[in-house]
Amino acid sequence: MPERPCGAAQQLPPPSPPPLGAREPPSALPPLLCHPEVAPAAALPGCFIYLFCTNRVAADSFLPGLKRERGKKKKRRNAFWLFSLPRSWQQPLQQQQQQRQAGGQRGERRKGRCGAEVQLEWDGPPAPHRCSAQLDATLQLLWMEEGMAAATTPKQAWPPIFFLLLLSGGSSGGCPAVCDCTSQPRAVLCAHRRLEAVPGGLPLDTELLDLSGNRLWGLQRGMLSRLGLLRELDLSYNQLSTLEPGAFHGLQSLLTLRLQGNRLRIVGPRVFSGLSSLTLLDIRLNQIVLFLDGAFGELGSLQQLEVGDNHLVFVAPGAFAGLAKLRTLTLERCNLSTVPGPALARLPALGVLRLRELDIGRLPGGALQGLGQLKELEIHHWPPLEALEPGSLTGLNLSSLAITRCNLSSVPFQALHHLSFLRVLDLSQNPISAIPARRLSPLVRLQELRLSGACLTSIAAHAFHGLTAFHLLDVADNALQTLEETAFSSPDKLVTLRLSGNPLTCDCRLVWLLRLRRRLDFGTSPPACAGPQNVQGKSLREFSDILPPGHFTCQPALIRKSGPRWVIAEEGGHAVFSCSGDGDPAPIVSWMRPQGAWLGRAGRVRVLEDGTLEIRSVQLRDRGAYVCVVSNVAGNDSLRTWLEVIQVEPPNSTLSDPNTTMPGIPGPFFLDSRGIAMVLAVGFLPFLTSVTLCFGLIALWSKGKGRVKHHMTFDFVAPRASGDKNSGGNRVTAKLF
């Protein structure tokens, strides 16, 4: 069998079967374990490693293939040797024992996990640092073996197994056979090798370690602690689901850590402890749901953090606490429903913020307040976002702002007016139809405006008025028919102009562009003419300096059709004036009131889209002259019309015009407030008199009613008896009550 160094990534045969009653070991050893049948014969001289187990019973039960060496010293009672050594190794082994007994050995002892200790001894020739590399490899092997046993067997079914390694001192500066160490200096490339654990025997001077595209399932504390010079570590696209606190302990020189494409679900505190020099952290394409407070508190030197393609729904207010030097933060393709403003406020040095592909429909006022150092803000692909609130960018002092692929229907001038230091504005792929005049003038330092892929149909004259440093305009792939020279404050300062993908009409309005075509940068696709027919499809660069007759010309506007020039309408009625004109380019129809004011598109008196003037609910003050004006870049024409209003009297009305009376008939009588008061006073006096008289009579009757007597006195004489003429009757006085 050919010799193969330890750490080779291969499936090794199982060890000797355990004695009766012992638990059954795994069917195959992990690829990093050294088997005695494949260990090189030169492994014994130089360095020798002891493994001390605190549980002697477990060692006897689970390490049946190892033989215990009994020595006089107590500390060596549980030291184990490989049992099945080839005979060619026995003599070097005896020589090693004799040298140790002579007292010339030197060594180093370090603690592993689960009560294990590893001791390294060397006998003179090997350099201490070379043997120390073997000690580090042994520690890593113990930790990986324990993790593999826990992952492949049920809990409490197979305790950790410790193996004794015989490693040569000359292999410390070597390279794991499964990796490539020759492509780059001080780089170990182990990408896409189907590794399930970190390979052992890594050179101590490694600065780049690439373990991407493997099957690593976990990273335990101290597995890479001896690589103190490591500057870049790539663990992307593995199966990492957990990171133990202190997993990167000892990597004080690490600058770049890539963890994208794994299965991380939560980032807890102290996971990144020990990475005091880290400047870039990439945790994209994981399954992270939330960031807890203090998740990145150990990364005081971090400058760039990439967070994207996660299930992130919540960012705690203190999640970014401690990132005092963070300059770039990317949050993309997450499940955030609001901007985590309180967490972002803990980033005092943040200069670049990218918020991409989020389902957020509102950027509230003050959401980004506290980011005074922010210079670049990118908001990309927020489909629900239709407008920016006026105070949404308060507190920022941006130099570059990109709001792309959203649903903004107009340029958010009110939210941008305070950004006096803004130099680049990108509003591409928004349904913006027009750029009005002079609305961008507060952005005095604006140099570049990008509006490609929008719905632009017009750019008004003086649209970029006041922008003295303006030199780049990208309006490719829109619906512009022309771009007039008057839109720019200084057309000669324009350097880059992207106009491709627009249906341009090559007439006199584009003569200025033809004049500057050799100096301007049109990009990879220069603008072409969509009309008139004689130059259709021809690029501006194809025209010569001397134009043929009829090219890039215009026809002045003339009024061709109009309605009645004298319109009579009743008061409260409806009046309409029509007017249209011809010209090249097509003229614009406008109307003026008699006082000289231009009429708008809204209100009771308005101009319709086809140029018709409509007056609803005609009033007397609407009478007078109206002027129709048709104009284009080559000239204008006007037409005067007149509106007469007829006053209409309401039927059975007591109110009419005092100036109109019929002869022989008295004019209508009008009551003002004074007359109404007099009429009320005259009617109220008789009523008050009647009421007073009634109350007086009632009072007199009530007074007389108190003198009525309720009893009466009368005399009663009884009649005489019959036949007694001489007898007289008795008089009785009675009182009747």
XYZ file of C-alpha atoms in Angstrom:
737
model
C 0.000 0.000 0.000
C 1.456 3.408 -0.922
C 2.204 5.794 1.867
C -0.237 8.643 2.422
C 0.099 11.539 4.884
C -2.327 12.057 7.730
C -5.322 14.227 7.013
C -5.992 12.783 3.558
C -9.650 13.024 2.572
C -10.575 9.410 1.989
C -12.952 6.815 3.369
C -10.873 4.584 5.644
C -11.673 1.036 6.761
C -13.180 0.651 10.212
C -10.954 -0.128 13.188
C -10.705 -3.502 14.824
C -14.036 -4.801 16.136
C -14.687 -4.016 19.784
C -14.826 -6.739 22.426
C -18.054 -8.344 23.465
C -20.286 -5.926 25.311
C -18.733 -2.798 23.858
C -20.858 -0.375 21.821
C -20.588 -0.646 18.096
C -18.488 2.083 16.469
C -19.511 3.899 13.281
C -19.251 1.926 10.067
C -16.633 4.255 8.637
C -14.179 6.603 10.236
C -14.241 10.301 9.355
C -11.801 11.092 6.538
C -9.516 13.096 8.794
C -8.652 10.275 11.193
C -5.302 8.584 10.694
C -5.439 4.835 10.541
C -2.326 2.817 11.475
C -2.371 1.000 8.155
C -1.907 4.225 6.175
C 0.336 6.189 8.534
C 3.782 6.806 7.055
C 6.729 4.883 8.494
C 8.553 8.139 9.053
C 5.902 9.395 11.421
C 7.494 8.107 14.619
C 10.864 9.874 14.742
C 10.825 13.471 15.871
C 7.475 14.202 17.547
C 5.277 11.971 19.633
C 1.760 12.749 20.894
C 0.095 11.361 24.041
C -3.658 11.367 24.668
C -4.792 11.351 28.295
C -8.392 10.324 29.111
C -9.826 11.171 32.489
C -12.349 8.318 32.285
C -10.309 5.113 32.253
C -13.356 2.833 31.973
C -14.591 4.669 28.893
C -11.126 4.437 27.381
C -11.002 0.664 27.915
C -14.520 0.201 26.526
C -14.433 2.427 23.478
C -10.788 2.164 22.471
C -10.270 -1.591 22.231
C -7.689 -1.204 19.482
C -5.418 0.891 21.678
C -2.974 -0.450 24.229
C -2.387 1.380 27.476
C 1.212 2.072 28.463
C 1.851 1.692 32.174
C 4.627 3.867 33.408
C 5.993 4.864 36.744
C 4.679 8.401 36.471
C 1.063 8.817 37.427
C 0.310 11.165 34.609
C 1.109 8.465 32.047
C -1.156 5.740 33.425
C -3.867 6.503 30.871
C -1.641 7.237 27.895
C -2.482 5.099 24.888
C -0.488 3.750 21.968
C -1.634 2.422 18.658
C -1.990 -1.307 18.981
C -1.727 -2.579 15.404
C 1.664 -1.134 14.513
C 3.614 -2.633 11.634
C 6.679 -4.539 12.693
C 8.906 -2.078 10.882
C 7.723 0.564 13.375
C 8.522 -1.381 16.552
C 12.240 -0.584 16.587
C 11.781 3.221 16.195
C 9.125 3.034 18.897
C 11.509 1.367 21.305
C 14.150 3.991 20.528
C 11.646 6.722 21.371
C 10.872 5.066 24.712
C 14.572 4.818 25.554
C 15.126 8.499 24.778
C 12.243 9.513 27.014
C 13.524 7.304 29.831
C 16.948 8.981 29.508
C 15.229 12.251 30.468
C 16.044 14.124 27.311
C 12.493 14.641 26.164
C 10.842 18.016 26.004
C 7.162 18.553 25.635
C 3.985 20.586 25.812
C 0.556 19.689 27.150
C -2.790 21.192 26.191
C -6.373 20.431 27.126
C -8.908 19.193 24.647
C -12.624 18.648 25.211
C -14.622 16.191 27.335
C -11.804 15.738 29.835
C -9.064 14.865 27.343
C -5.511 16.158 27.429
C -2.984 15.994 24.636
C 0.744 15.978 25.367
C 3.413 16.471 22.752
C 7.014 15.421 23.344
C 10.043 15.743 21.134
C 13.589 14.549 21.593
C 15.821 17.276 20.304
C 16.096 17.460 16.522
C 12.584 18.640 15.664
C 11.912 22.361 16.065
C 9.363 23.149 18.791
C 7.109 25.183 16.491
C 6.925 22.324 14.002
C 5.877 19.854 16.654
C 3.385 22.391 18.017
C 1.660 22.258 14.659
C 1.039 18.569 15.185
C -0.377 19.294 18.623
C -2.816 21.785 17.095
C -3.849 19.267 14.428
C -4.542 16.676 17.107
C -6.766 19.067 19.072
C -8.727 19.905 15.940
C -9.133 16.230 15.202
C -10.548 15.525 18.656
C -13.124 18.289 18.311
C -14.167 17.240 14.831
C -14.478 13.599 15.872
C -16.810 14.542 18.676
C -18.954 16.629 16.354
C -19.109 13.873 13.766
C -20.185 11.320 16.375
C -22.926 13.658 17.600
C -24.186 14.250 14.066
C -24.174 10.645 12.831
C -25.445 8.770 15.909
C -28.289 9.288 18.393
C -27.549 11.073 21.622
C -26.042 8.890 24.374
C -25.546 6.083 21.859
C -21.861 6.653 21.046
C -19.699 8.779 23.341
C -16.765 10.726 21.922
C -13.854 8.631 20.658
C -10.266 9.779 21.055
C -7.549 8.564 18.775
C -3.815 8.712 19.152
C -2.017 10.185 16.184
C 1.577 9.596 15.222
C 2.543 12.624 13.152
C 5.920 13.566 11.768
C 7.490 16.822 12.796
C 8.357 17.671 9.239
C 4.714 17.926 8.123
C 3.899 21.191 9.928
C 4.734 23.236 6.889
C 2.966 20.827 4.521
C -0.496 20.915 2.993
C -3.532 18.640 3.426
C -3.614 16.271 0.487
C -7.213 17.163 -0.255
C -6.369 20.863 -0.709
C -4.337 22.931 -3.136
C -1.525 25.012 -1.653
C 0.435 25.830 -4.809
C -1.870 28.144 -6.747
C -1.333 31.138 -4.474
C 1.301 31.873 -1.876
C 0.162 31.267 1.701
C -3.239 30.101 0.442
C -4.981 26.792 1.104
C -7.756 26.128 -1.425
C -10.142 23.356 -0.405
C -13.248 24.411 -2.343
C -15.714 21.800 -3.622
C -13.953 18.776 -2.103
C -16.984 17.266 -0.309
C -15.392 17.879 3.059
C -17.527 17.344 6.147
C -15.027 18.870 8.570
C -12.116 21.271 8.529
C -8.992 19.372 7.384
C -6.129 19.005 9.794
C -2.489 19.845 9.250
C -3.129 23.358 7.932
C 0.065 25.426 7.669
C 0.316 27.970 10.449
C 1.289 30.751 8.057
C -1.931 30.410 6.014
C -3.447 33.775 5.060
C -6.242 32.554 2.763
C -8.379 29.509 3.529
C -11.100 28.592 1.024
C -13.554 25.955 2.258
C -16.496 26.985 0.071
C -18.812 24.495 -1.584
C -18.297 21.675 0.931
C -20.501 19.918 3.473
C -19.427 21.552 6.717
C -22.301 21.339 9.176
C -20.931 23.237 12.158
C -18.054 25.243 13.476
C -16.946 24.682 17.064
C -14.897 26.860 19.308
C -11.165 26.856 18.663
C -11.137 24.792 15.468
C -9.139 27.486 13.706
C -7.548 29.142 16.708
C -3.970 28.296 15.689
C -4.280 30.143 12.353
C -3.394 33.491 13.859
C -2.125 34.877 10.530
C -5.307 34.079 8.600
C -6.653 37.141 6.767
C -9.451 35.739 4.596
C -11.786 32.835 5.373
C -14.393 31.574 2.909
C -17.037 29.232 4.369
C -19.720 30.020 1.794
C -22.137 27.478 0.342
C -21.785 24.846 3.058
C -24.397 23.441 5.441
C -23.569 25.536 8.485
C -26.631 25.883 10.658
C -25.050 26.949 13.939
C -22.031 28.902 14.998
C -20.945 28.388 18.572
C -19.919 31.442 20.557
C -16.198 31.863 20.106
C -16.116 29.796 16.912
C -13.660 32.285 15.441
C -11.619 32.742 18.591
C -7.947 33.360 17.886
C -8.402 34.790 14.385
C -7.285 38.246 15.418
C -5.850 39.006 11.950
C -8.935 37.992 9.931
C -10.181 40.751 7.612
C -12.770 38.996 5.411
C -15.324 36.376 6.454
C -17.763 34.930 3.914
C -20.694 32.895 5.230
C -23.214 33.279 2.405
C -25.182 30.322 1.137
C -25.481 28.423 4.444
C -28.375 27.589 6.774
C -27.891 30.063 9.578
C -31.173 30.977 11.276
C -30.172 33.355 14.030
C -27.195 35.513 14.817
C -26.751 35.593 18.561
C -24.370 37.552 20.759
C -20.664 36.670 20.969
C -20.746 34.563 17.809
C -18.182 36.850 16.201
C -16.083 37.399 19.306
C -12.375 37.479 18.648
C -12.671 39.066 15.205
C -11.328 42.418 16.286
C -9.844 43.212 12.852
C -12.698 42.029 10.615
C -13.661 44.574 7.947
C -16.037 42.601 5.663
C -18.801 40.177 6.689
C -21.061 38.502 4.131
C -24.068 36.577 5.505
C -26.305 36.592 2.445
C -28.383 33.623 1.254
C -29.073 32.210 4.710
C -32.274 31.667 6.687
C -31.807 34.400 9.279
C -35.131 35.591 10.710
C -34.072 38.341 13.107
C -31.104 40.237 14.451
C -30.972 40.403 18.236
C -29.516 43.220 20.280
C -25.735 43.102 20.295
C -25.513 40.572 17.446
C -22.537 42.414 15.948
C -21.220 44.081 19.083
C -17.801 42.391 18.841
C -17.039 43.736 15.354
C -15.699 47.154 16.189
C -13.619 47.357 12.994
C -16.280 46.128 10.558
C -16.666 48.400 7.528
C -18.933 46.424 5.169
C -21.899 44.216 6.062
C -23.834 42.300 3.395
C -27.275 41.105 4.502
C -29.522 39.813 1.740
C -31.674 36.889 0.618
C -32.683 36.037 4.183
C -36.034 35.613 5.953
C -35.345 38.742 7.961
C -38.532 40.185 9.473
C -37.223 42.156 12.440
C -34.106 44.087 13.333
C -33.821 44.932 17.023
C -33.039 48.571 17.828
C -29.662 47.572 19.295
C -28.726 45.013 16.662
C -26.106 47.253 15.077
C -24.770 48.675 18.318
C -20.999 48.585 18.390
C -20.485 48.956 14.631
C -18.834 52.331 15.034
C -16.834 52.064 11.798
C -19.406 50.483 9.489
C -19.370 52.299 6.146
C -21.511 50.113 3.851
C -24.720 48.225 4.670
C -26.797 46.240 2.173
C -30.307 44.996 3.038
C -31.919 43.238 0.095
C -34.544 40.604 -0.656
C -35.794 40.306 2.931
C -39.251 40.266 4.526
C -38.960 43.664 6.164
C -42.191 45.666 6.063
C -40.702 48.903 7.407
C -37.335 50.589 7.343
C -35.497 49.736 10.615
C -34.843 53.353 11.470
C -33.988 52.923 15.188
C -31.384 50.272 14.355
C -29.868 52.334 11.533
C -29.551 55.316 13.845
C -26.893 53.346 15.790
C -24.508 53.550 12.796
C -22.822 56.945 13.117
C -20.233 56.351 10.364
C -22.560 54.785 7.758
C -21.803 56.242 4.336
C -23.536 53.857 1.894
C -26.984 52.319 2.470
C -28.555 49.958 -0.082
C -32.193 48.913 0.401
C -33.061 46.615 -2.502
C -36.102 44.536 -3.442
C -38.178 45.132 -0.338
C -41.955 45.111 0.024
C -42.152 48.547 1.614
C -44.698 51.070 0.389
C -43.864 54.057 2.554
C -40.771 55.887 3.676
C -42.048 57.895 6.653
C -40.701 61.220 7.717
C -37.537 60.974 9.783
C -37.047 57.264 9.018
C -33.373 57.860 8.221
C -32.764 60.673 10.649
C -29.486 60.367 12.510
C -27.416 59.228 9.521
C -25.563 62.482 9.158
C -22.591 60.847 7.411
C -24.700 59.030 4.806
C -23.604 60.002 1.292
C -25.156 57.320 -0.928
C -28.709 56.004 -0.606
C -30.129 53.386 -2.968
C -33.794 52.355 -2.972
C -34.334 49.730 -5.642
C -37.414 47.735 -6.617
C -40.038 48.737 -4.068
C -43.225 48.080 -6.103
C -45.644 49.573 -3.513
C -43.698 52.853 -3.252
C -45.703 55.495 -5.166
C -44.474 58.724 -3.586
C -41.979 60.132 -1.107
C -43.286 62.050 1.854
C -41.933 65.600 2.128
C -39.917 64.832 5.296
C -38.764 61.331 4.399
C -35.169 62.449 3.730
C -34.916 64.929 6.567
C -31.545 64.985 8.297
C -29.615 63.584 5.325
C -26.869 65.290 3.382
C -26.642 63.000 0.376
C -24.390 63.277 -2.621
C -25.989 60.352 -4.512
C -29.629 59.226 -4.440
C -31.093 56.366 -6.487
C -34.799 55.491 -6.373
C -35.192 53.009 -9.209
C -37.801 50.527 -10.381
C -40.519 51.848 -8.094
C -43.895 53.428 -8.909
C -43.150 57.128 -8.546
C -45.464 59.066 -10.874
C -43.570 62.340 -10.564
C -40.239 63.671 -9.422
C -40.444 64.065 -5.598
C -39.392 67.715 -5.559
C -40.629 68.442 -2.022
C -38.582 65.587 -0.544
C -35.450 66.639 -2.459
C -35.416 70.416 -2.202
C -33.123 70.516 0.872
C -30.421 68.267 -0.650
C -28.214 71.123 -1.789
C -25.124 68.866 -2.010
C -26.778 66.231 -4.186
C -24.691 65.460 -7.267
C -26.269 62.298 -8.716
C -30.022 61.644 -8.946
C -31.264 58.380 -10.463
C -35.028 57.924 -10.923
C -34.910 55.336 -13.697
C -37.719 52.863 -14.367
C -40.446 54.890 -12.699
C -43.686 55.969 -14.462
C -42.673 59.645 -14.519
C -44.186 61.465 -17.505
C -42.805 65.002 -17.355
C -40.117 67.254 -15.920
C -41.626 70.695 -15.269
C -39.758 73.967 -15.445
C -37.494 75.256 -12.658
C -38.470 72.624 -10.077
C -34.919 71.250 -9.809
C -33.297 74.622 -9.243
C -32.776 74.093 -5.435
C -30.357 71.266 -6.289
C -27.650 73.738 -7.229
C -24.833 71.127 -7.281
C -26.671 68.502 -9.322
C -24.400 67.077 -12.020
C -26.125 63.903 -13.229
C -29.779 62.994 -13.756
C -30.800 59.509 -14.867
C -34.369 58.802 -15.954
C -34.009 55.912 -18.385
C -36.837 53.457 -18.889
C -39.479 55.852 -17.544
C -42.560 57.277 -19.301
C -41.253 60.725 -20.166
C -43.222 62.520 -22.857
C -41.997 66.071 -22.298
C -39.165 68.044 -20.747
C -40.264 71.625 -20.308
C -38.240 74.659 -21.253
C -35.982 75.766 -18.355
C -36.413 72.346 -16.725
C -32.759 72.439 -15.615
C -32.631 76.144 -14.902
C -30.046 77.071 -12.266
C -28.040 73.827 -12.556
C -24.720 75.342 -13.582
C -22.707 72.131 -13.022
C -25.127 69.869 -14.900
C -23.256 67.691 -17.438
C -25.022 64.266 -17.735
C -28.601 63.471 -18.736
C -29.795 59.918 -19.323
C -33.356 59.773 -20.678
C -32.971 56.703 -22.906
C -35.942 54.445 -23.640
C -38.709 56.978 -23.079
C -41.412 58.586 -25.256
C -39.741 61.930 -25.993
C -40.366 63.451 -29.416
C -37.971 66.315 -28.887
C -35.563 67.932 -26.448
C -35.234 71.668 -26.794
C -32.106 73.645 -26.105
C -33.984 75.961 -23.763
C -34.282 73.142 -21.205
C -30.628 73.653 -20.200
C -29.020 76.609 -18.516
C -25.711 75.987 -20.331
C -26.066 73.479 -23.189
C -22.360 73.820 -24.039
C -21.440 72.284 -20.635
C -23.342 69.111 -21.417
C -20.934 66.172 -21.767
C -23.098 63.026 -21.816
C -26.567 62.745 -23.317
C -28.364 59.412 -23.645
C -31.373 59.746 -25.974
C -31.578 56.348 -27.661
C -34.927 54.590 -27.664
C -37.021 57.775 -28.052
C -39.282 58.556 -31.062
C -37.466 61.796 -31.907
C -38.803 64.156 -34.554
C -35.792 65.641 -36.344
C -36.932 69.208 -36.985
C -35.662 72.665 -36.113
C -35.897 71.902 -32.381
C -32.960 69.475 -32.653
C -30.654 71.693 -34.683
C -28.676 72.481 -31.523
C -28.181 68.781 -30.892
C -26.982 68.301 -34.437
C -24.481 71.076 -33.896
C -23.035 69.385 -30.758
C -23.249 65.787 -31.988
C -19.478 65.352 -32.435
C -18.658 66.541 -28.935
C -21.436 64.863 -26.959
C -21.161 61.335 -25.589
C -24.261 59.450 -26.741
C -23.129 56.120 -25.302
C -23.123 52.892 -27.252
C -26.310 53.774 -29.160
C -26.638 57.332 -30.557
C -30.138 58.820 -31.021
C -31.963 58.274 -34.311
C -34.799 60.060 -36.093
C -38.299 58.592 -35.981
C -39.663 61.316 -38.279
C -40.204 62.938 -40.677
C -40.340 60.179 -43.217
C -37.399 61.353 -45.337
C -34.938 60.871 -42.404
C -36.677 58.059 -40.519
C -34.199 55.647 -38.854
C -31.165 57.820 -39.558
C -28.723 58.417 -36.706
C -27.711 61.959 -35.811
C -24.076 61.068 -36.393
C -24.835 60.243 -40.034
C -25.811 63.802 -40.999
C -23.237 66.024 -42.653
C -22.398 69.541 -41.590
C -24.214 70.962 -44.643
C -27.860 69.880 -44.471
C -29.942 69.351 -47.619
C -32.977 71.621 -48.095
C -35.984 70.607 -46.066
C -34.008 68.891 -43.283
C -34.392 69.991 -39.657
C -36.935 72.682 -40.579
C -40.211 73.769 -38.983
C -43.453 75.377 -40.209
C -44.953 78.228 -38.176
C -48.262 77.589 -36.438
C -51.425 78.904 -38.182
C -55.070 78.804 -37.108
C -56.956 76.693 -39.605
C -60.286 75.992 -37.913
C -62.312 77.882 -35.356
C -65.863 78.040 -34.065
C -68.150 81.103 -33.940
C -66.311 84.278 -33.076
C -69.431 85.723 -31.349
C -71.096 83.507 -28.757
C -74.268 84.454 -26.834
C -75.076 82.536 -23.675
C -77.692 82.963 -20.955
C -76.674 83.534 -17.380
C -76.098 80.145 -15.730
C -75.781 78.456 -19.103
C -72.885 76.841 -20.993
C -70.478 78.388 -23.532
C -67.875 76.695 -25.773
C -65.185 78.186 -28.056
C -63.253 75.947 -30.469
C -59.897 76.688 -32.067
C -57.207 74.559 -33.781
C -54.109 75.130 -35.851
C -51.546 73.478 -38.110
C -47.771 73.599 -38.144
C -44.582 71.584 -37.909
C -44.127 70.736 -35.104
C -47.773 70.503 -34.046
C -48.736 73.746 -32.306
C -50.003 74.143 -28.768
C -53.418 75.805 -28.260
C -53.760 78.315 -25.406
C -56.462 80.796 -24.334
C -56.297 84.166 -22.553
C -58.950 86.010 -20.568
C -59.831 89.539 -21.446
C -57.606 90.802 -18.632
C -54.605 89.023 -20.178
C -54.332 86.006 -17.810
C -53.744 82.545 -19.281
C -56.470 79.998 -18.628
C -55.650 76.598 -17.147
C -56.907 73.057 -17.452
C -59.081 73.081 -14.314
C -61.874 75.170 -12.867
C -65.180 76.591 -14.101
C -63.415 78.183 -17.066
C -60.933 75.674 -18.504
C -59.094 74.594 -21.645
C -59.698 71.004 -22.748
C -57.068 68.646 -24.155
C -58.107 69.339 -27.746
C -57.771 73.110 -27.299
C -61.484 73.849 -26.742
C -62.412 76.597 -24.260
C -65.295 75.608 -21.980
C -67.178 77.948 -19.630
C -69.640 76.361 -17.236
C -72.325 78.252 -15.241
C -71.854 81.437 -17.220
C -71.907 84.599 -15.137
C -72.293 88.249 -16.067
C -68.627 88.913 -15.321
C -67.605 86.350 -17.987
C -68.689 88.617 -20.831
C -65.933 90.049 -22.971
C -63.130 89.052 -25.350
C -61.209 85.744 -25.372
C -58.020 85.201 -27.385
C -56.981 81.850 -28.904
C -53.190 81.468 -29.409
C -51.620 78.601 -31.387
C -47.827 78.431 -31.181
C -44.807 76.256 -31.915
C -41.080 76.776 -32.029
C -41.311 78.447 -35.442
C -44.044 80.989 -34.675
C -47.583 81.630 -33.420
C -50.997 82.838 -34.524
C -53.970 84.278 -32.592
C -57.737 84.781 -32.949
C -60.098 86.988 -30.925
C -63.624 85.889 -29.955
C -66.434 87.497 -27.931
C -68.849 86.251 -25.307
C -72.168 88.026 -24.642
C -74.180 87.091 -21.512
C -77.987 87.521 -21.375
C -79.457 88.181 -17.962
C -82.398 85.957 -17.041
C -85.107 87.134 -14.492
C -86.486 84.462 -12.145
C -90.338 83.997 -12.407
C -92.603 85.579 -9.652
C -89.685 87.324 -8.140
C -90.039 90.374 -5.917
C -86.424 91.188 -6.425
C -85.390 92.624 -9.754
C -83.139 95.175 -11.278
C -84.064 98.632 -9.875
C -82.969 100.238 -13.125
C -85.599 98.419 -15.185
C -89.280 99.587 -14.720
C -92.359 99.502 -16.883
C -94.220 102.785 -17.597
C -97.427 103.256 -15.571
C -96.570 100.480 -13.174
C -94.930 101.311 -9.879
C -91.640 99.694 -9.301
C -91.253 96.822 -6.879
C -91.136 97.608 -3.189
C -87.962 96.523 -1.408
C -87.616 96.134 2.343
C -84.313 96.694 3.929
C -83.347 95.817 7.483
C -84.501 99.177 8.805
C -87.955 98.814 7.278
C -88.333 95.312 8.571
C -87.528 96.550 12.102
C -90.199 99.283 11.885
C -92.852 96.817 10.687
C -92.112 94.478 13.543
C -92.277 97.318 16.072
C -95.707 98.496 14.816
C -97.169 95.027 15.042
C -95.679 94.281 18.429
C -97.224 97.310 20.272
C -100.930 96.271 19.876
C -100.048 92.778 20.890
C -98.271 93.999 23.997
C -101.270 96.238 24.925
C -103.755 93.364 24.640
C -101.652 91.106 26.762
C -101.298 93.791 29.446
C -105.092 94.420 29.592
C -105.836 90.733 29.971
C -103.369 90.359 32.810
C -104.988 93.399 34.594
C -108.482 91.933 34.416
C -107.312 88.642 35.756
C -105.610 90.403 38.660
C -108.829 92.330 39.574
C -110.947 89.199 39.445
C -108.539 87.362 41.681
C -108.658 90.205 44.247
C -112.487 90.295 44.368
C -112.739 86.552 44.727
C -111.196 86.765 48.206
C -114.292 88.702 49.672
C -116.973 86.081 48.957
C -118.916 84.852 52.109
C -119.277 81.190 52.502
C -122.180 81.280 55.159
C -125.727 82.893 55.498
C -128.142 83.689 58.480
C -132.012 83.637 58.184
C -135.089 83.536 60.495
C -137.462 80.582 60.548
C -141.040 80.714 62.118
C -142.777 77.414 62.723
C -146.412 77.255 61.492
C -149.447 77.261 64.002
C -151.280 74.148 64.830
C -154.645 73.767 63.192
C -157.549 75.182 65.223
C -155.419 77.194 67.573
C -155.853 80.668 66.367
C -154.603 82.411 69.469
C -151.288 80.696 69.736
C -148.329 82.333 68.019
C -145.349 80.602 66.310
C -141.760 80.407 67.601
C -139.072 82.328 65.694
C -135.826 80.345 65.089
C -132.665 81.907 63.791
C -130.473 79.489 61.714
C -127.043 79.886 60.084
C -126.404 77.948 56.912
C -122.819 77.106 55.998
